Short mmCIF file of C-alpha atoms in Angstrom, two decimals:
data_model
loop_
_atom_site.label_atom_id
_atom_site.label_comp_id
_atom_site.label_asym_id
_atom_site.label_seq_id
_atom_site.Cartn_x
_atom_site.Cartn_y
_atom_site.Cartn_z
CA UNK G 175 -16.12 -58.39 -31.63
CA UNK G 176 -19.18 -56.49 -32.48
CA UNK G 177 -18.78 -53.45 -34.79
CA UNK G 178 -15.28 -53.71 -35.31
CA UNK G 179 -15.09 -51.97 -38.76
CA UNK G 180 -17.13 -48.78 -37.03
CA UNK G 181 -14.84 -48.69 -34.10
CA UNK G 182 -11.87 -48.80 -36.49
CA UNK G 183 -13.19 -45.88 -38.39
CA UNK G 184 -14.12 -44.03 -35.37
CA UNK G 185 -10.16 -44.81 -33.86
CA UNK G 186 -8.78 -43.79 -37.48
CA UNK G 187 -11.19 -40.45 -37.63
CA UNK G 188 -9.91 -39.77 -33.91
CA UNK G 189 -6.15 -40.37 -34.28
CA UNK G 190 -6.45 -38.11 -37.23
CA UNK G 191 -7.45 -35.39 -35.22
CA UNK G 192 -5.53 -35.56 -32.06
CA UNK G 193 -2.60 -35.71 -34.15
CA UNK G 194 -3.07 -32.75 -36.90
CA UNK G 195 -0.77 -30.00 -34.99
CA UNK G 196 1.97 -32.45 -35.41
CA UNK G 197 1.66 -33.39 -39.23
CA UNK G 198 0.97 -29.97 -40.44
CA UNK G 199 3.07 -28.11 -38.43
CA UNK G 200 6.04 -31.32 -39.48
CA UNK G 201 8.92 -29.57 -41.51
CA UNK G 202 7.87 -26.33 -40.82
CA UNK G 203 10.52 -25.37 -38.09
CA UNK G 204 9.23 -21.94 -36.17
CA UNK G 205 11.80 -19.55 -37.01
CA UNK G 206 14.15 -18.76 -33.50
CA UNK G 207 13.43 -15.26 -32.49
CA UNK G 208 16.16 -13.02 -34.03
CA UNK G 209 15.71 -9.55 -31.92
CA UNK G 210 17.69 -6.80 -33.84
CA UNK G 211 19.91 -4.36 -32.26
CA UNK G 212 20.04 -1.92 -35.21
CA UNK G 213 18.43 0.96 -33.79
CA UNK G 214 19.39 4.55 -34.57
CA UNK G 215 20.10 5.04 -30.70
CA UNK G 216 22.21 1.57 -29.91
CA UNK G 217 24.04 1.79 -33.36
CA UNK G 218 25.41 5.45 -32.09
CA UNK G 219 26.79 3.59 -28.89
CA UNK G 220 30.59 3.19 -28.64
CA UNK G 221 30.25 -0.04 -25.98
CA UNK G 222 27.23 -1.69 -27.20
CA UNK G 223 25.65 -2.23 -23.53
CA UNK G 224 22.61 -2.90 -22.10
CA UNK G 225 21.90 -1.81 -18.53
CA UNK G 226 22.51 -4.95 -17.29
CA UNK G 227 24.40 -7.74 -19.42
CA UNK G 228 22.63 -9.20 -21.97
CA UNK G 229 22.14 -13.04 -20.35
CA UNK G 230 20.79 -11.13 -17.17
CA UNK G 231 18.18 -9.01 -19.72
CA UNK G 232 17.47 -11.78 -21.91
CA UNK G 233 16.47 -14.29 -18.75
CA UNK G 234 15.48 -11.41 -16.30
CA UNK G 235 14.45 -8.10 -17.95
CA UNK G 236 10.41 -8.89 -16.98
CA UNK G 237 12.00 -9.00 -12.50
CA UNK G 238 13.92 -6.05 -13.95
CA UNK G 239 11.39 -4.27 -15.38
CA UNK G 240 9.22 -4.97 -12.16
CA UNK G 241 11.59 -3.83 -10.00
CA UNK G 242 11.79 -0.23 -11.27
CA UNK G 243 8.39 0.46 -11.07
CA UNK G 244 8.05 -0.44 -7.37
CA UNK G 245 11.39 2.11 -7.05
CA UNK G 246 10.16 4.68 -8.95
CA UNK G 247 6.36 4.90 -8.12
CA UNK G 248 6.62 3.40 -4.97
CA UNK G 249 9.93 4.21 -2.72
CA UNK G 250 10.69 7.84 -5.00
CA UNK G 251 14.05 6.23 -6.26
CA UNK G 252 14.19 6.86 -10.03
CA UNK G 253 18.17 6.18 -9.83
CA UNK G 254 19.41 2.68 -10.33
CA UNK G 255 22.87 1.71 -10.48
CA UNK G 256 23.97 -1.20 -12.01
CA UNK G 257 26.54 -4.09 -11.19
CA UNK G 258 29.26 -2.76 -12.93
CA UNK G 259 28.76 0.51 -11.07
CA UNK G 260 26.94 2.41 -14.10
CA UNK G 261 23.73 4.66 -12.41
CA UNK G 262 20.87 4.91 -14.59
CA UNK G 263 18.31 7.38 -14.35
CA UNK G 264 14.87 4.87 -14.31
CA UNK G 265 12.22 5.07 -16.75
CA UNK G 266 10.63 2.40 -19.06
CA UNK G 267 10.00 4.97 -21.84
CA UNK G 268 12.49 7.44 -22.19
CA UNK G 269 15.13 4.53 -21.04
CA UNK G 270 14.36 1.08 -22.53
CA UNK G 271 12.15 2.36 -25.05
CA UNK G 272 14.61 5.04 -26.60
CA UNK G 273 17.38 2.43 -27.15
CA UNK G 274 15.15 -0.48 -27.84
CA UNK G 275 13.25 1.66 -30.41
CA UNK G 276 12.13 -0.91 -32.64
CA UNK G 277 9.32 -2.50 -30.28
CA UNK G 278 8.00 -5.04 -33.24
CA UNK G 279 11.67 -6.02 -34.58
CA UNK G 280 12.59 -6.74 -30.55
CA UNK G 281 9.80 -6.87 -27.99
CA UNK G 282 7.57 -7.93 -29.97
CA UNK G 283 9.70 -10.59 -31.88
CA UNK G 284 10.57 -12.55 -28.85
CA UNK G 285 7.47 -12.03 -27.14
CA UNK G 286 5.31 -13.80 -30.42
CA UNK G 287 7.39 -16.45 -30.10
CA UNK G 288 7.17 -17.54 -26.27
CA UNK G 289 3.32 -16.22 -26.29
CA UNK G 290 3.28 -13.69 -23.99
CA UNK G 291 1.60 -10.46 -24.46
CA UNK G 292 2.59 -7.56 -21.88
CA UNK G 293 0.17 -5.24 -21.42
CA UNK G 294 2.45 -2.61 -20.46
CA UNK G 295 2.12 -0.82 -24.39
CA UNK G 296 -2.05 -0.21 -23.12
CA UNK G 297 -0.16 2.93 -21.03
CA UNK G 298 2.82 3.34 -22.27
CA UNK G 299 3.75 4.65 -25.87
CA UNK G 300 5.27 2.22 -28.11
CA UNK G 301 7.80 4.36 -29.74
CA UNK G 302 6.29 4.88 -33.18
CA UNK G 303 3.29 5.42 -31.63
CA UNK G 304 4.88 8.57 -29.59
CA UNK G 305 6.21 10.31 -32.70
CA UNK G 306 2.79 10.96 -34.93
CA UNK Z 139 21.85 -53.67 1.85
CA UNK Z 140 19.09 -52.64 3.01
CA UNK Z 141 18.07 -49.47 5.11
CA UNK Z 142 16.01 -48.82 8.06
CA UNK Z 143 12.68 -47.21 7.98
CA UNK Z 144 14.46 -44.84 10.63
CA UNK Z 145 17.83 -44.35 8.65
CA UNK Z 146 15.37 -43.58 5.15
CA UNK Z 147 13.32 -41.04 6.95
CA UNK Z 148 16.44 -38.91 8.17
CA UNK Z 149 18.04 -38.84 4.90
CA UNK Z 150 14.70 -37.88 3.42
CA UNK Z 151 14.26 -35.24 5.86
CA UNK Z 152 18.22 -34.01 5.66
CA UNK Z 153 17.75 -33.52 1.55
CA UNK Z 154 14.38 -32.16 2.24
CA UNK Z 155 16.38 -29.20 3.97
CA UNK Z 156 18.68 -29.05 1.18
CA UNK Z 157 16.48 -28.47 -1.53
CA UNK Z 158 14.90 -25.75 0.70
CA UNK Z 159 18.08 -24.24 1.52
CA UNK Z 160 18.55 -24.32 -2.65
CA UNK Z 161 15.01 -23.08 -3.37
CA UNK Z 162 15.29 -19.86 -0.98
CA UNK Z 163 18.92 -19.19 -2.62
CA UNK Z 164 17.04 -19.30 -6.25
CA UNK Z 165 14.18 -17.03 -5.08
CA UNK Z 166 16.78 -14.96 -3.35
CA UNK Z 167 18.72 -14.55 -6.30
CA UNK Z 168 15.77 -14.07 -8.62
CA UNK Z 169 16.05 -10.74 -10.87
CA UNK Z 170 18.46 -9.70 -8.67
CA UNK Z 171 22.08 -8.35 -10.56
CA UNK Z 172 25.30 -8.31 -8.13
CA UNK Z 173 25.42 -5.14 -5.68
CA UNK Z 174 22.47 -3.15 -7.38
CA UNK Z 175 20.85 -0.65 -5.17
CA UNK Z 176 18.05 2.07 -5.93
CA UNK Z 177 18.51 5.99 -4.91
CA UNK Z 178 16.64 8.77 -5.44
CA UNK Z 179 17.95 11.28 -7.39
CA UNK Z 180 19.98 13.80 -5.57
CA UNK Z 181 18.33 16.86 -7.96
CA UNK Z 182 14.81 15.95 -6.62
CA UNK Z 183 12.88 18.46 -4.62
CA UNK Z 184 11.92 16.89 -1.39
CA UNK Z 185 9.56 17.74 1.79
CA UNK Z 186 8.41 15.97 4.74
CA UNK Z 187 4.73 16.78 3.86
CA UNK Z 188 4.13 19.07 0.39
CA UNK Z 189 1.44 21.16 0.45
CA UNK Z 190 0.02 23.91 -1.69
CA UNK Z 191 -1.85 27.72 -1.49
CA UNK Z 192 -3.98 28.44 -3.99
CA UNK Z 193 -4.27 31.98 -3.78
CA UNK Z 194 -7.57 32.47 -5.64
CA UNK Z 195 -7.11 36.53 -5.55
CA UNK Z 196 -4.72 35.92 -8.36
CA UNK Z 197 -7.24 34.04 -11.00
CA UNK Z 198 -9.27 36.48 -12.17
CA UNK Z 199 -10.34 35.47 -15.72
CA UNK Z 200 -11.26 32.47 -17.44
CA UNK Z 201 -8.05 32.72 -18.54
CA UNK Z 202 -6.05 32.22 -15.64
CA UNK Z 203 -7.79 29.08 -15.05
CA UNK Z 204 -8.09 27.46 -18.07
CA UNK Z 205 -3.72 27.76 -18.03
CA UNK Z 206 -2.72 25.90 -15.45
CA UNK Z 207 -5.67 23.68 -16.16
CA UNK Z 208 -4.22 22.78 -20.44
CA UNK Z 209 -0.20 22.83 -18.52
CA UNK Z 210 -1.55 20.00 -16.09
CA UNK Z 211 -3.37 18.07 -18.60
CA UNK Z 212 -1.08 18.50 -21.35
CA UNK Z 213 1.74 17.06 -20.04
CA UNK Z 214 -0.05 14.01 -18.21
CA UNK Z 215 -1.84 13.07 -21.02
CA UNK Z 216 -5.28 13.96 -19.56
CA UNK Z 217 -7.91 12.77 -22.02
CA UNK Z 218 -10.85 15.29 -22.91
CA UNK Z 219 -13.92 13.64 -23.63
CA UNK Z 220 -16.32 16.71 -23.97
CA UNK Z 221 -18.97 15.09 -21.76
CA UNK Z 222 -19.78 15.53 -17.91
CA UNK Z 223 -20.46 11.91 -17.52
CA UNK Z 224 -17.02 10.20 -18.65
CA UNK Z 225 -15.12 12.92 -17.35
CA UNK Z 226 -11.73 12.71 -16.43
CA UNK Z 227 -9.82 15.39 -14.88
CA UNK Z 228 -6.97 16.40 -12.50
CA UNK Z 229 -7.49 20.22 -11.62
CA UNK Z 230 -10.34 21.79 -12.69
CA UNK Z 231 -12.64 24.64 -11.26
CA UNK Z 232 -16.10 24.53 -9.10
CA UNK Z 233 -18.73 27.47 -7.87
CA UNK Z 234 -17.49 28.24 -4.19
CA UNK Z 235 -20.51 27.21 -2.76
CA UNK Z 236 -19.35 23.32 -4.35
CA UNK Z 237 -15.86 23.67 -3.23
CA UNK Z 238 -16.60 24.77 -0.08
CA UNK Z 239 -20.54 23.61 1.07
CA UNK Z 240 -20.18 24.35 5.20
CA UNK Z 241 -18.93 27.95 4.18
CA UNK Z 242 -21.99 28.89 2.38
CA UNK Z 243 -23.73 32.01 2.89
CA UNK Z 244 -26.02 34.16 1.35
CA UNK Z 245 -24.82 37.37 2.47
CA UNK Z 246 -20.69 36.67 1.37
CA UNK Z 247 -19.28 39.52 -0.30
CA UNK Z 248 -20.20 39.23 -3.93
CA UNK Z 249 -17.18 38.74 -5.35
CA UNK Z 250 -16.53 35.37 -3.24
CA UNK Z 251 -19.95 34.08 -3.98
CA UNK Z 252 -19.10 34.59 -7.81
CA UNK Z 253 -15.69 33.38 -7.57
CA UNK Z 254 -14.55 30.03 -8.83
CA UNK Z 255 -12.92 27.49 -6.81
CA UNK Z 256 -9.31 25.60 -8.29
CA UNK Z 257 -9.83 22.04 -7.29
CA UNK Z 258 -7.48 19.04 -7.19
CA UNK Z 259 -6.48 16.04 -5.06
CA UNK Z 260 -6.06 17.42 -1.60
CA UNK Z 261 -3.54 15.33 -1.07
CA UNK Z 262 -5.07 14.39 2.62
CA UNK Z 263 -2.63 13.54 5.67
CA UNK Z 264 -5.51 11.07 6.70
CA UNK Z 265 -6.34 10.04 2.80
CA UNK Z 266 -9.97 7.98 3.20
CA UNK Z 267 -8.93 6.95 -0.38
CA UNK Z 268 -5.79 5.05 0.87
CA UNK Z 269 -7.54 3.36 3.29
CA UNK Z 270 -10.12 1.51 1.55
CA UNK Z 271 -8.08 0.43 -1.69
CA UNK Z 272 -7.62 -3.05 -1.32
CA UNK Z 273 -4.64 -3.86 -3.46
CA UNK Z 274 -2.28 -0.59 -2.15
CA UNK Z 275 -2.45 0.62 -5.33
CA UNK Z 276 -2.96 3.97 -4.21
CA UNK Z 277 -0.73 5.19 -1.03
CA UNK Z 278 0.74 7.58 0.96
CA UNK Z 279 4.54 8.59 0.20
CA UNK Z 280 6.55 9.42 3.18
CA UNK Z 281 6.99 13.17 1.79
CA UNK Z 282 2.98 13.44 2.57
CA UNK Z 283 1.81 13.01 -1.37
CA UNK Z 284 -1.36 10.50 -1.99
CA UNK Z 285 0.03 8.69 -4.92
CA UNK Z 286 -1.45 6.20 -7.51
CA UNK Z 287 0.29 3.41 -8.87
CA UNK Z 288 -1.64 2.44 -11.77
CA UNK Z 289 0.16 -0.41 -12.35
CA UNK Z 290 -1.82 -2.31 -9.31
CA UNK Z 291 -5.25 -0.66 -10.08
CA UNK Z 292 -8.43 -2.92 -10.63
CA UNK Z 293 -10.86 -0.75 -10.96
CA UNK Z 294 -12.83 -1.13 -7.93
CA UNK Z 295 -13.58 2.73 -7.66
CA UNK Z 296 -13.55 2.22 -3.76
CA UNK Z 297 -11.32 5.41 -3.39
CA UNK Z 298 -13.85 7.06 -5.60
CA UNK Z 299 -16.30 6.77 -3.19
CA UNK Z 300 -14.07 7.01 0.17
CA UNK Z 301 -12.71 10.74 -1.54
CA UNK Z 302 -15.10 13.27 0.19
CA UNK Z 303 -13.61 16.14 -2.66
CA UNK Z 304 -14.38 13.98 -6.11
CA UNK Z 305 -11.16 14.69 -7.45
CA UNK Z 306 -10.55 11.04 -8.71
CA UNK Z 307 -11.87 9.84 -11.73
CA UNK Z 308 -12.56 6.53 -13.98
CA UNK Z 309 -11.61 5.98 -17.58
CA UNK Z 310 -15.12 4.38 -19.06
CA UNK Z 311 -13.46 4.29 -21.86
CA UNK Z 312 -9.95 4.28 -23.99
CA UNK Z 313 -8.72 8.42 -23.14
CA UNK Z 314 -6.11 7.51 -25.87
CA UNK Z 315 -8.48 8.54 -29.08
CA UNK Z 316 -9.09 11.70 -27.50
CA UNK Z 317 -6.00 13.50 -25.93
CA UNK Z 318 -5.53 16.18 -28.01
CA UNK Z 319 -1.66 16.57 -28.20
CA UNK Z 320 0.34 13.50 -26.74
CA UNK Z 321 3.17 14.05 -24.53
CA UNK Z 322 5.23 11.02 -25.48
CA UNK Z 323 7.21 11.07 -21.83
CA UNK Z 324 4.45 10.46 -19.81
CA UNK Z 325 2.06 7.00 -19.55
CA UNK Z 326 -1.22 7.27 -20.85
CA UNK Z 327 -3.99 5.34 -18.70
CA UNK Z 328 -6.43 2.99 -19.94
CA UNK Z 329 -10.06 1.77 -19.93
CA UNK Z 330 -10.60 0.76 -16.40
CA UNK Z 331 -8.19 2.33 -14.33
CA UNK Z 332 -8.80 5.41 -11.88
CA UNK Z 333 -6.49 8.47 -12.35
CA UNK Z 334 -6.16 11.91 -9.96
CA UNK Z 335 -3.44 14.46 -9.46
CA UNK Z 336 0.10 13.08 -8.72
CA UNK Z 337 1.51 16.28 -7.44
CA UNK Z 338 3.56 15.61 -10.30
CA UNK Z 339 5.84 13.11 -8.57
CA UNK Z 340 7.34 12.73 -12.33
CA UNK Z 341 8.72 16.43 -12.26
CA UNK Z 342 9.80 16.95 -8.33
CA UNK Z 343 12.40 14.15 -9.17
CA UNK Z 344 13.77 16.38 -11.64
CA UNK Z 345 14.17 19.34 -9.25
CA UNK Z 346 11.01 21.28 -10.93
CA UNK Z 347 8.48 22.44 -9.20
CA UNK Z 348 4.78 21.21 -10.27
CA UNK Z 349 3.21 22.57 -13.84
CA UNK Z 350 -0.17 24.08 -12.51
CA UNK Z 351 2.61 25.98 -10.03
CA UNK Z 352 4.86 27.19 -12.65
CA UNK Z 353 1.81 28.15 -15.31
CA UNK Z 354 0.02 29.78 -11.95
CA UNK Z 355 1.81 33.50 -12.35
CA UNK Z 356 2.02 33.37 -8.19
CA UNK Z 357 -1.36 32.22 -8.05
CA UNK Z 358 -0.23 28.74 -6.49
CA UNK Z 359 2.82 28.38 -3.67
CA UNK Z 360 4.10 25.07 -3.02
CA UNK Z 361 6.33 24.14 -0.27
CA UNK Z 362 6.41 21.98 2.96
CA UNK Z 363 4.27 22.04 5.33
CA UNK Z 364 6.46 20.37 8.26
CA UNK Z 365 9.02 23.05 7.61
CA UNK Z 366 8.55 26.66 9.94
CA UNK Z 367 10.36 28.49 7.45
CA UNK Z 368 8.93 27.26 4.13
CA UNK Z 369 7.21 29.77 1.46
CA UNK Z 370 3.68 28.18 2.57
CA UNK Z 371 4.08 27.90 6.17
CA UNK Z 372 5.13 32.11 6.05
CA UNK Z 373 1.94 32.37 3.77
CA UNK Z 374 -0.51 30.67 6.10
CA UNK Z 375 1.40 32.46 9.13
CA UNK Z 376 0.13 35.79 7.69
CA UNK Z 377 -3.31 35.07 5.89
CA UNK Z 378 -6.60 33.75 6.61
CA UNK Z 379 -6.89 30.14 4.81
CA UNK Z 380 -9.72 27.23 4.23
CA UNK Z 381 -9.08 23.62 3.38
CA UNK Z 382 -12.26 22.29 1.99
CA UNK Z 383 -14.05 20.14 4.06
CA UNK Z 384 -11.96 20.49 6.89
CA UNK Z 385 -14.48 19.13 9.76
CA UNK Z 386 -14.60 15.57 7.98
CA UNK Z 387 -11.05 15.28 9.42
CA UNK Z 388 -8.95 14.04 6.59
CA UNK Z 389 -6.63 16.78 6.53
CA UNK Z 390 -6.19 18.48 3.63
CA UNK Z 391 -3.05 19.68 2.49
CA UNK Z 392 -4.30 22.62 0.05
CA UNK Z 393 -5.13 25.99 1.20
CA UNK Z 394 -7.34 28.73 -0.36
CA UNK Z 395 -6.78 32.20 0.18
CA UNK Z 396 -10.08 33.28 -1.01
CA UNK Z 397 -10.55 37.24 -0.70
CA UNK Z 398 -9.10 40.22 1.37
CA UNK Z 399 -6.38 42.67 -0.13
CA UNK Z 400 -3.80 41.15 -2.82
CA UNK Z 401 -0.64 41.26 -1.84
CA UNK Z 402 1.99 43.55 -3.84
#
């Protein structure tokens, strides 16, 4: 075999690399996203309830989200009533955003974690943002 | 055992359907809670076609202007850049010969030719704007207002150039730095959208009439236009009105009453 102790290298120098994200990232489990509920809003709730419940919001909430936008801007209906017969007056911000209050503690700590980055917060206020 | 060519391609074809069948049930399902359903609220004002009557007798100082102009663009977050070229308003005022170019004439009573014109989205029963927006990102609700739904904007500033009365205009840049006093119930916009006059959809669904009609002391009547008896219908009944730009055919649906005697 010509070169073999070059080719060796090379293989070593290139295995080294392609496998770095697993070796440094070894041990270091990602912590599981922990969204907190302890708002001011949802800790002054009797029935701690979402508008939906909270498997449907967890796997569903971006449909959800989607869904009220095309009623409200779209069709004019800013009332949505929910499966067990609740009806909620629509609106991201003075709805989601007043109970879910602590965007970085729940949005946010989710979203890091799956990588996805709404852009929704471009428009609409982020609720610290709304209170200087 | 073995299986025939024939007998393997009907099974394959009969789970083939079944997945399918599966599939559409998923998609069906998708995002979808059991038995929800969307209403409009029963408190909201509606019309079959809004329209408004600026009666322009009624703003006689800066200061009648410059209210309803700060009570629009307060509370929709309307960014002031202090520069003609990144501009963005919703209502704002123009010379009457601007406003209104085929009614020009040098011999008009002085006090028209002076006067200033209140301009915003005419809210068009043939909207130019709608037409040419290629994602339906701005439309025509069935109660006659030309709404945008910034959500599906790109930016194209087609319906810039389709609107005949200017009254849409681009963010060049991020309005957030310079809106003077947020409003933390309404959306902001961002770089790269175009925004205009909503009739503020946002308030009739409330039951409240529109701000720039509520800060207008009388000046501006709103009402529908498809009903005989409304407050504007009576109005245009009994006065002499102009829609700007009439002859281009998109139909306007704001009036001006521009001069004769003020009512009591």
């Amino acid at each position: 075999m010509y070169d073999a102790g070059k080719i060796l290298i090379g293989l070593i120098i290139f295995l080294a690399f392609a496998t770095y994200p697993f070796y440094s990232n070894m041990g270091k489990a990602v912590a599981k996203p922990e969204p907190k509920l302890d708002t001011p809003v949802i800790q002054k709730m009797e029935v701690k309830k979402c508008v939906e419940s909270k498997e449907f919001m967890r796997a569903e909430h971006m449909q959800l989200l989607n869904q009220w936008r095309d009623a409200a801007l779209r069709r004019g209906e800013r009332l949505y009533k929910a499966s067990d017969g609740r009806t909620i007056q629509i609106s991201f911000q003075n709805q989601c955003l007043k109970c879910h209050s602590n965007k970085k503690k729940f949005c946010d700590e989710c979203h890091s974690y799956a990588a996805v980055k709404p852009y929704c917060w471009d428009c609409h206020f982020a609720p610290k943002e709304a209170k200087r | 055992m073995s299986i025939s060519r024939r007998d393997f391609l009907k099974i394959a074809g009969l789970s083939g359907l079944g997945i399918g069948f599966s599939a559409t049930d998923l998609l069906w399902k998708r995002g979808r809670a059991d038995a929800v359903e969307y209403m409009p609220s029963p408190k909201g004002l509606t019309a079959k076609r809004w329209a408004m009557v600026v009666d322009l007798r009624k703003f006689r100082t800066e200061e009648d202007y410059k209210r309803v102009i700060d009570a629009c663009h307060r509370i929709h977050n309307v960014p002031d850049f202090g520069n003609p070229k990144d501009e963005v308003k919703w209502i704002w005022t123009e010379t009457f010969e601007h406003a209104f170019p085929f009614q020009r004439n040098e011999y008009l009573p002085e006090g028209i030719q002076e006067k200033k014109a209140l301009l915003f989205c005419n809210h068009c029963d043939n909207p130019p704007c709608v037409r040419v927006c290629p994602t339906k990102a701005t439309f025509k609700r069935r109660d006659g207002i030309v709404a945008q739904d910034y959500h599906r904007c790109i930016g194209c500033r087609f319906c810039m150039a389709a609107c005949p009365f200017g009254s849409r205009s681009f963010n060049w840049r991020d309005p957030r730095p310079f809106i003077k006093e947020m409003n933390p119930e309404f959306p902001t916009r961002t770089k790269g959208v175009v925004e205009k006059c909503n009739f503020c959809v946002e308030r009739l669904a409330k039951g409240l009439k529109p701000a720039c009609v509520v800060a207008s002391n009388g000046g501006m009547i709103f009402g529908d236009l498809a009903d005989p008896d409304s407050e504007v219908r009576e109005i245009l009944k009994t006065h002499y009105t102009l829609r700007r730009k009439a002859e281009l055919g998109t139909r306007p649906s704001v009036f001006y009453i521009i001069g004769g005697e003020e009512d009591a």
